[in-house]
Short mmCIF file of C-alpha atoms in Angstrom, two decimals:
data_model
loop_
_atom_site.label_atom_id
_atom_site.label_comp_id
_atom_site.label_asym_id
_atom_site.label_seq_id
_atom_site.Cartn_x
_atom_site.Cartn_y
_atom_site.Cartn_z
CA MET A 29 -35.59 55.35 27.13
CA LYS A 30 -37.98 52.84 28.71
CA SER A 31 -41.62 53.85 29.23
CA HIS A 32 -44.21 52.28 31.55
CA ASN A 33 -45.79 50.61 28.51
CA ASP A 34 -42.61 48.77 27.54
CA ARG A 35 -42.62 44.99 27.86
CA SER A 36 -40.24 42.18 27.13
CA PRO A 37 -40.14 40.98 23.51
CA LEU A 38 -40.11 37.44 24.92
CA ASP A 39 -43.42 37.66 26.82
CA ARG A 40 -45.27 35.57 24.27
CA SER A 41 -42.45 33.08 23.78
CA PRO A 42 -40.10 32.96 26.77
CA PRO A 43 -37.10 30.64 26.46
CA LEU A 44 -37.46 27.05 27.61
CA ARG A 45 -35.69 25.95 30.76
CA VAL A 46 -32.11 24.72 30.59
CA ALA A 47 -30.69 21.54 32.08
CA GLY A 48 -30.14 21.88 35.83
CA GLN A 49 -32.06 25.17 36.11
CA SER A 50 -34.06 24.04 39.14
CA LEU A 51 -30.81 23.05 40.88
CA ASP A 52 -29.31 26.46 40.08
CA GLU A 53 -32.35 28.02 41.72
CA GLU A 54 -32.00 25.70 44.72
CA ILE A 55 -28.30 26.57 45.09
CA GLU A 56 -29.11 30.29 45.05
CA ARG A 57 -31.88 29.85 47.61
CA LEU A 58 -29.65 27.70 49.82
CA LEU A 59 -26.84 30.25 49.86
CA ASP A 60 -29.20 33.19 50.45
CA ASP A 61 -31.06 31.47 53.29
CA HIS A 62 -28.28 29.65 55.10
CA ALA A 63 -24.93 31.29 54.35
CA VAL A 64 -25.31 35.02 53.70
CA GLY A 65 -27.37 35.69 56.86
CA PRO A 66 -25.01 33.98 59.34
CA TYR A 67 -22.02 35.59 57.63
CA MET A 68 -23.48 39.08 57.97
CA LEU A 69 -24.44 38.40 61.59
CA ALA A 70 -20.92 37.27 62.39
CA VAL A 71 -19.41 40.39 60.76
CA LEU A 72 -21.81 42.64 62.65
CA MET A 73 -21.00 41.09 66.00
CA VAL A 74 -17.26 41.31 65.37
CA ILE A 75 -17.69 45.02 64.61
CA VAL A 76 -19.70 45.53 67.80
CA ALA A 77 -17.10 43.67 69.85
CA GLY A 78 -14.32 45.70 68.21
CA LEU A 79 -16.04 48.95 69.16
CA GLU A 80 -16.38 47.81 72.75
CA TRP A 81 -12.69 46.94 72.92
CA TRP A 82 -11.92 50.37 71.49
CA ARG A 83 -13.96 51.96 74.26
CA TRP A 84 -12.16 49.83 76.81
CA ALA A 85 -8.73 50.81 75.40
CA ASN A 86 -9.70 54.44 75.70
CA ASP A 87 -10.69 54.03 79.35
CA LEU A 88 -14.36 54.52 78.68
CA LYS A 89 -15.16 51.80 81.16
CA PRO A 90 -16.93 49.39 78.80
CA ASN A 91 -17.57 45.75 79.46
CA PRO A 92 -16.45 44.03 76.25
CA TRP A 93 -16.62 40.49 77.57
CA LEU A 94 -20.35 40.15 76.98
CA PHE A 95 -20.10 41.43 73.41
CA THR A 96 -17.06 39.23 72.79
CA ALA A 97 -18.94 36.16 73.98
CA VAL A 98 -21.85 37.05 71.69
CA ALA A 99 -19.48 37.68 68.78
CA VAL A 100 -17.66 34.39 69.31
CA SER A 101 -21.01 32.56 69.44
CA ALA A 102 -22.14 34.30 66.24
CA VAL A 103 -18.87 33.42 64.48
CA LEU A 104 -19.09 29.78 65.54
CA PHE A 105 -22.72 29.62 64.41
CA ALA A 106 -21.79 31.22 61.08
CA ILE A 107 -18.93 28.75 60.56
CA PHE A 108 -21.25 25.83 61.27
CA LYS A 109 -23.93 27.10 58.88
CA ILE A 110 -21.47 28.01 56.13
CA VAL A 111 -19.65 24.66 56.28
CA ARG A 112 -22.92 22.74 56.18
CA THR A 113 -24.28 24.94 53.39
CA HIS A 114 -21.06 24.47 51.42
CA LYS A 115 -21.49 20.69 51.59
CA GLN A 116 -25.13 20.93 50.48
CA ALA A 117 -24.25 23.35 47.68
CA LYS A 118 -21.45 21.03 46.55
CA GLN A 119 -23.93 18.17 46.21
CA LEU A 120 -26.39 20.37 44.32
CA LYS A 121 -23.64 21.56 41.98
CA LEU A 122 -22.63 17.96 41.33
CA GLY A 123 -26.24 17.16 40.41
CA ARG A 124 -26.50 20.27 38.23
CA ASP A 125 -23.26 19.49 36.39
CA GLY A 126 -24.42 15.91 35.87
CA GLU A 127 -27.69 17.08 34.33
CA ARG A 128 -25.80 19.40 32.00
CA ALA A 129 -23.36 16.67 30.99
CA VAL A 130 -26.28 14.36 30.18
CA ALA A 131 -27.94 17.19 28.23
CA GLU A 132 -24.82 17.47 26.06
CA HIS A 133 -24.93 13.74 25.33
CA LEU A 134 -28.58 14.02 24.32
CA GLU A 135 -27.89 16.64 21.65
CA TRP A 136 -27.11 13.95 19.03
CA LEU A 137 -30.78 12.93 19.15
CA ARG A 138 -31.84 16.14 17.43
CA ALA A 139 -30.28 14.78 14.24
CA HIS A 140 -32.66 11.81 14.54
CA ASN A 141 -35.76 14.04 14.67
CA PHE A 142 -36.01 13.99 18.45
CA VAL A 143 -37.15 16.99 20.43
CA VAL A 144 -35.01 17.37 23.56
CA MET A 145 -36.23 19.39 26.57
CA HIS A 146 -34.77 19.89 30.01
CA ASP A 147 -35.92 20.64 33.56
CA ILE A 148 -39.63 20.22 32.92
CA PRO A 149 -41.81 21.44 35.83
CA ASN A 150 -43.96 18.62 37.16
CA GLY A 151 -45.99 19.72 40.15
CA ASP A 152 -43.61 19.86 43.11
CA ALA A 153 -40.79 18.21 41.16
CA ASN A 154 -38.99 18.48 37.83
CA VAL A 155 -38.31 16.01 35.05
CA ASP A 156 -34.60 16.34 34.28
CA HIS A 157 -34.91 15.57 30.55
CA VAL A 158 -37.66 14.64 28.10
CA LEU A 159 -37.11 13.06 24.68
CA ILE A 160 -39.91 12.98 22.11
CA GLY A 161 -39.11 11.38 18.77
CA PRO A 162 -40.14 8.85 16.15
CA LYS A 163 -38.47 6.09 18.17
CA GLY A 164 -40.28 6.76 21.39
CA ILE A 165 -40.91 9.10 24.28
CA TYR A 166 -38.57 9.05 27.27
CA THR A 167 -38.30 10.75 30.64
CA ILE A 168 -34.80 10.76 32.07
CA GLU A 169 -33.92 11.03 35.75
CA THR A 170 -30.23 11.85 36.23
CA LYS A 171 -28.40 10.64 39.33
CA THR A 172 -24.87 12.01 39.57
CA LEU A 173 -22.89 10.22 42.25
CA SER A 174 -19.40 10.88 43.55
CA LYS A 175 -17.04 8.00 42.75
CA PRO A 176 -14.57 6.48 45.22
CA ARG A 177 -10.92 7.21 44.52
CA ARG A 178 -10.21 3.49 44.48
CA GLY A 179 -12.20 0.32 44.12
CA PRO A 180 -15.25 -0.56 42.05
CA CYS A 181 -17.82 1.87 40.67
CA LYS A 182 -20.66 -0.55 40.05
CA VAL A 183 -24.43 -0.18 39.99
CA THR A 184 -26.73 -3.18 40.38
CA VAL A 185 -30.50 -3.35 39.99
CA GLU A 186 -32.46 -6.08 41.73
CA ASP A 187 -36.16 -6.18 42.60
CA SER A 188 -36.43 -2.64 41.19
CA LEU A 189 -33.92 -1.37 43.76
CA ILE A 190 -30.75 0.40 42.68
CA ARG A 191 -27.63 -0.30 44.71
CA VAL A 192 -24.38 1.62 44.34
CA ASN A 193 -21.40 -0.56 45.29
CA GLY A 194 -23.85 -2.69 47.28
CA ARG A 195 -25.48 0.21 49.11
CA GLN A 196 -29.10 1.11 48.40
CA MET A 197 -29.62 4.70 47.31
CA ASP A 198 -31.37 7.01 49.79
CA ARG A 199 -34.05 8.11 47.35
CA ASP A 200 -35.55 5.50 45.07
CA PRO A 201 -34.78 6.65 41.51
CA VAL A 202 -36.95 3.89 40.04
CA VAL A 203 -40.04 5.25 41.79
CA GLN A 204 -39.11 8.79 40.72
CA ALA A 205 -38.55 7.77 37.09
CA LYS A 206 -41.84 5.86 36.88
CA ALA A 207 -43.74 8.76 38.44
CA GLN A 208 -42.24 11.17 35.91
CA ALA A 209 -43.13 8.89 32.99
CA GLY A 210 -46.65 8.51 34.37
CA TRP A 211 -47.05 12.28 34.62
CA LEU A 212 -45.90 12.85 31.02
CA LYS A 213 -48.17 10.09 29.73
CA SER A 214 -51.14 11.65 31.55
CA PHE A 215 -50.27 15.10 30.29
CA LEU A 216 -50.07 13.94 26.68
CA ALA A 217 -53.32 11.98 27.12
CA GLU A 218 -55.03 15.22 28.18
CA SER A 219 -53.76 16.67 24.90
CA GLN A 220 -55.38 13.76 23.01
CA PHE A 221 -52.18 11.76 22.40
CA LYS A 222 -52.06 8.04 23.14
CA THR A 223 -48.49 7.24 24.11
CA VAL A 224 -46.14 4.89 25.88
CA VAL A 225 -43.51 6.73 27.91
CA GLN A 226 -40.32 4.90 28.84
CA PRO A 227 -38.80 5.90 32.20
CA VAL A 228 -35.00 6.03 32.25
CA VAL A 229 -32.50 6.49 35.07
CA VAL A 230 -29.08 7.67 33.92
CA ILE A 231 -26.07 7.36 36.25
CA PRO A 232 -23.10 9.06 34.55
CA GLY A 233 -19.69 7.44 34.87
CA TRP A 234 -20.79 4.26 36.67
CA PHE A 235 -20.88 0.74 35.28
CA VAL A 236 -24.41 -0.67 35.38
CA GLU A 237 -24.57 -4.45 35.54
CA PRO A 238 -27.05 -6.00 33.06
CA PHE A 239 -30.50 -6.79 34.48
CA ASP A 240 -34.02 -7.54 33.26
CA MET A 241 -35.17 -4.03 32.31
CA LYS A 242 -38.49 -5.25 30.96
CA LYS A 243 -39.34 -6.81 34.29
CA ALA A 244 -38.17 -3.73 36.22
CA GLY A 245 -40.18 -1.43 33.96
CA VAL A 246 -37.36 1.10 33.80
CA TRP A 247 -34.04 1.49 32.01
CA VAL A 248 -31.02 2.12 34.23
CA LEU A 249 -28.02 3.07 32.12
CA GLU A 250 -24.74 4.89 31.89
CA ILE A 251 -25.35 7.81 29.53
CA LYS A 252 -23.10 6.45 26.76
CA ALA A 253 -25.28 3.32 26.51
CA LEU A 254 -28.50 5.26 25.99
CA LYS A 255 -27.88 5.96 22.29
CA ALA A 256 -27.72 2.27 21.35
CA PHE A 257 -30.88 1.50 23.32
CA ILE A 258 -32.88 4.22 21.59
CA ILE A 259 -31.51 3.58 18.10
CA ASN A 260 -32.55 -0.07 18.34
CA GLN A 261 -36.18 0.84 19.09
CA PRO A 262 -38.75 0.57 16.27
CA GLU A 263 -40.45 3.59 14.78
CA GLN A 264 -43.49 4.43 16.91
CA TYR A 265 -44.70 7.93 16.00
CA PRO A 266 -44.86 9.86 12.72
CA LEU A 267 -42.86 13.07 12.60
CA GLU A 268 -45.96 15.29 12.54
CA GLU A 269 -47.24 13.72 15.75
CA VAL A 270 -43.81 14.18 17.35
CA LYS A 271 -43.95 17.88 16.53
CA ALA A 272 -47.50 18.20 17.87
CA MET A 273 -46.64 16.50 21.17
CA ALA A 274 -43.53 18.63 21.58
CA SER A 275 -45.55 21.76 20.88
CA ALA A 276 -48.08 20.85 23.58
CA LEU A 277 -45.29 20.31 26.12
CA ARG A 278 -43.58 23.58 25.17
CA SER A 279 -46.85 25.44 25.69
CA HIS A 280 -47.16 23.87 29.15
CA ILE A 281 -43.62 24.92 30.12
CA ARG A 282 -44.08 28.46 28.87
CA SER A 283 -47.40 28.83 30.66
CA LEU A 284 -45.61 28.07 33.92
CA THR A 285 -42.69 30.39 33.08
CA LYS A 286 -45.06 33.34 32.73
CA ARG A 287 -46.48 32.94 36.23
#
């Protein structure tokens, strides 16, 4: 039996966020706000119209045409909203699944003394993945893009702009990645850690043409290439410092989870 004084055993140490959690929350909000309401309205109006037709069939002298027109309008509105919401939810699910696939690929880093965290709250945004280890600190922005059924699947980077099959991406992932790395560097500096944070953009399943990453200030990679890039980095932080930095970031995440 639960009393008023009961509390969760996880209050002091709630679980960290999982990969794609913010997108799961966005999908749930999207469906609640833009699909469930129109659907219920459409059902209600169909019921009302059905009742009016029943009255008419029983010679109760109703006027069902008005209710039918309203019901048809409600159904058309619901169809429009549901179709559009379905498309938006499909894109969000693609992004969520991409973040989770990348998270699986990052698990190998734990064997190399890396701490791997996902979906880190950062003001109004979220850092998809953070890696803290002896061979560096990395923020990873995942961009999961649908691939054409035929033809090339090629990503090029020029003048810090990412183009997918020649078309510039709507949102600039380079700017996002650098902002995320800057936030993490500032956060760790406030915790008395002097660091260099490498921003990374990962585009699963697409071939990324080689480019001058040093000049661009960001790595843009297919996820399978990330391991080689990190392994080839020199040792930068002792293990104790890695643990201390990870602990500070965990405390930050948990402080936000409790709110």
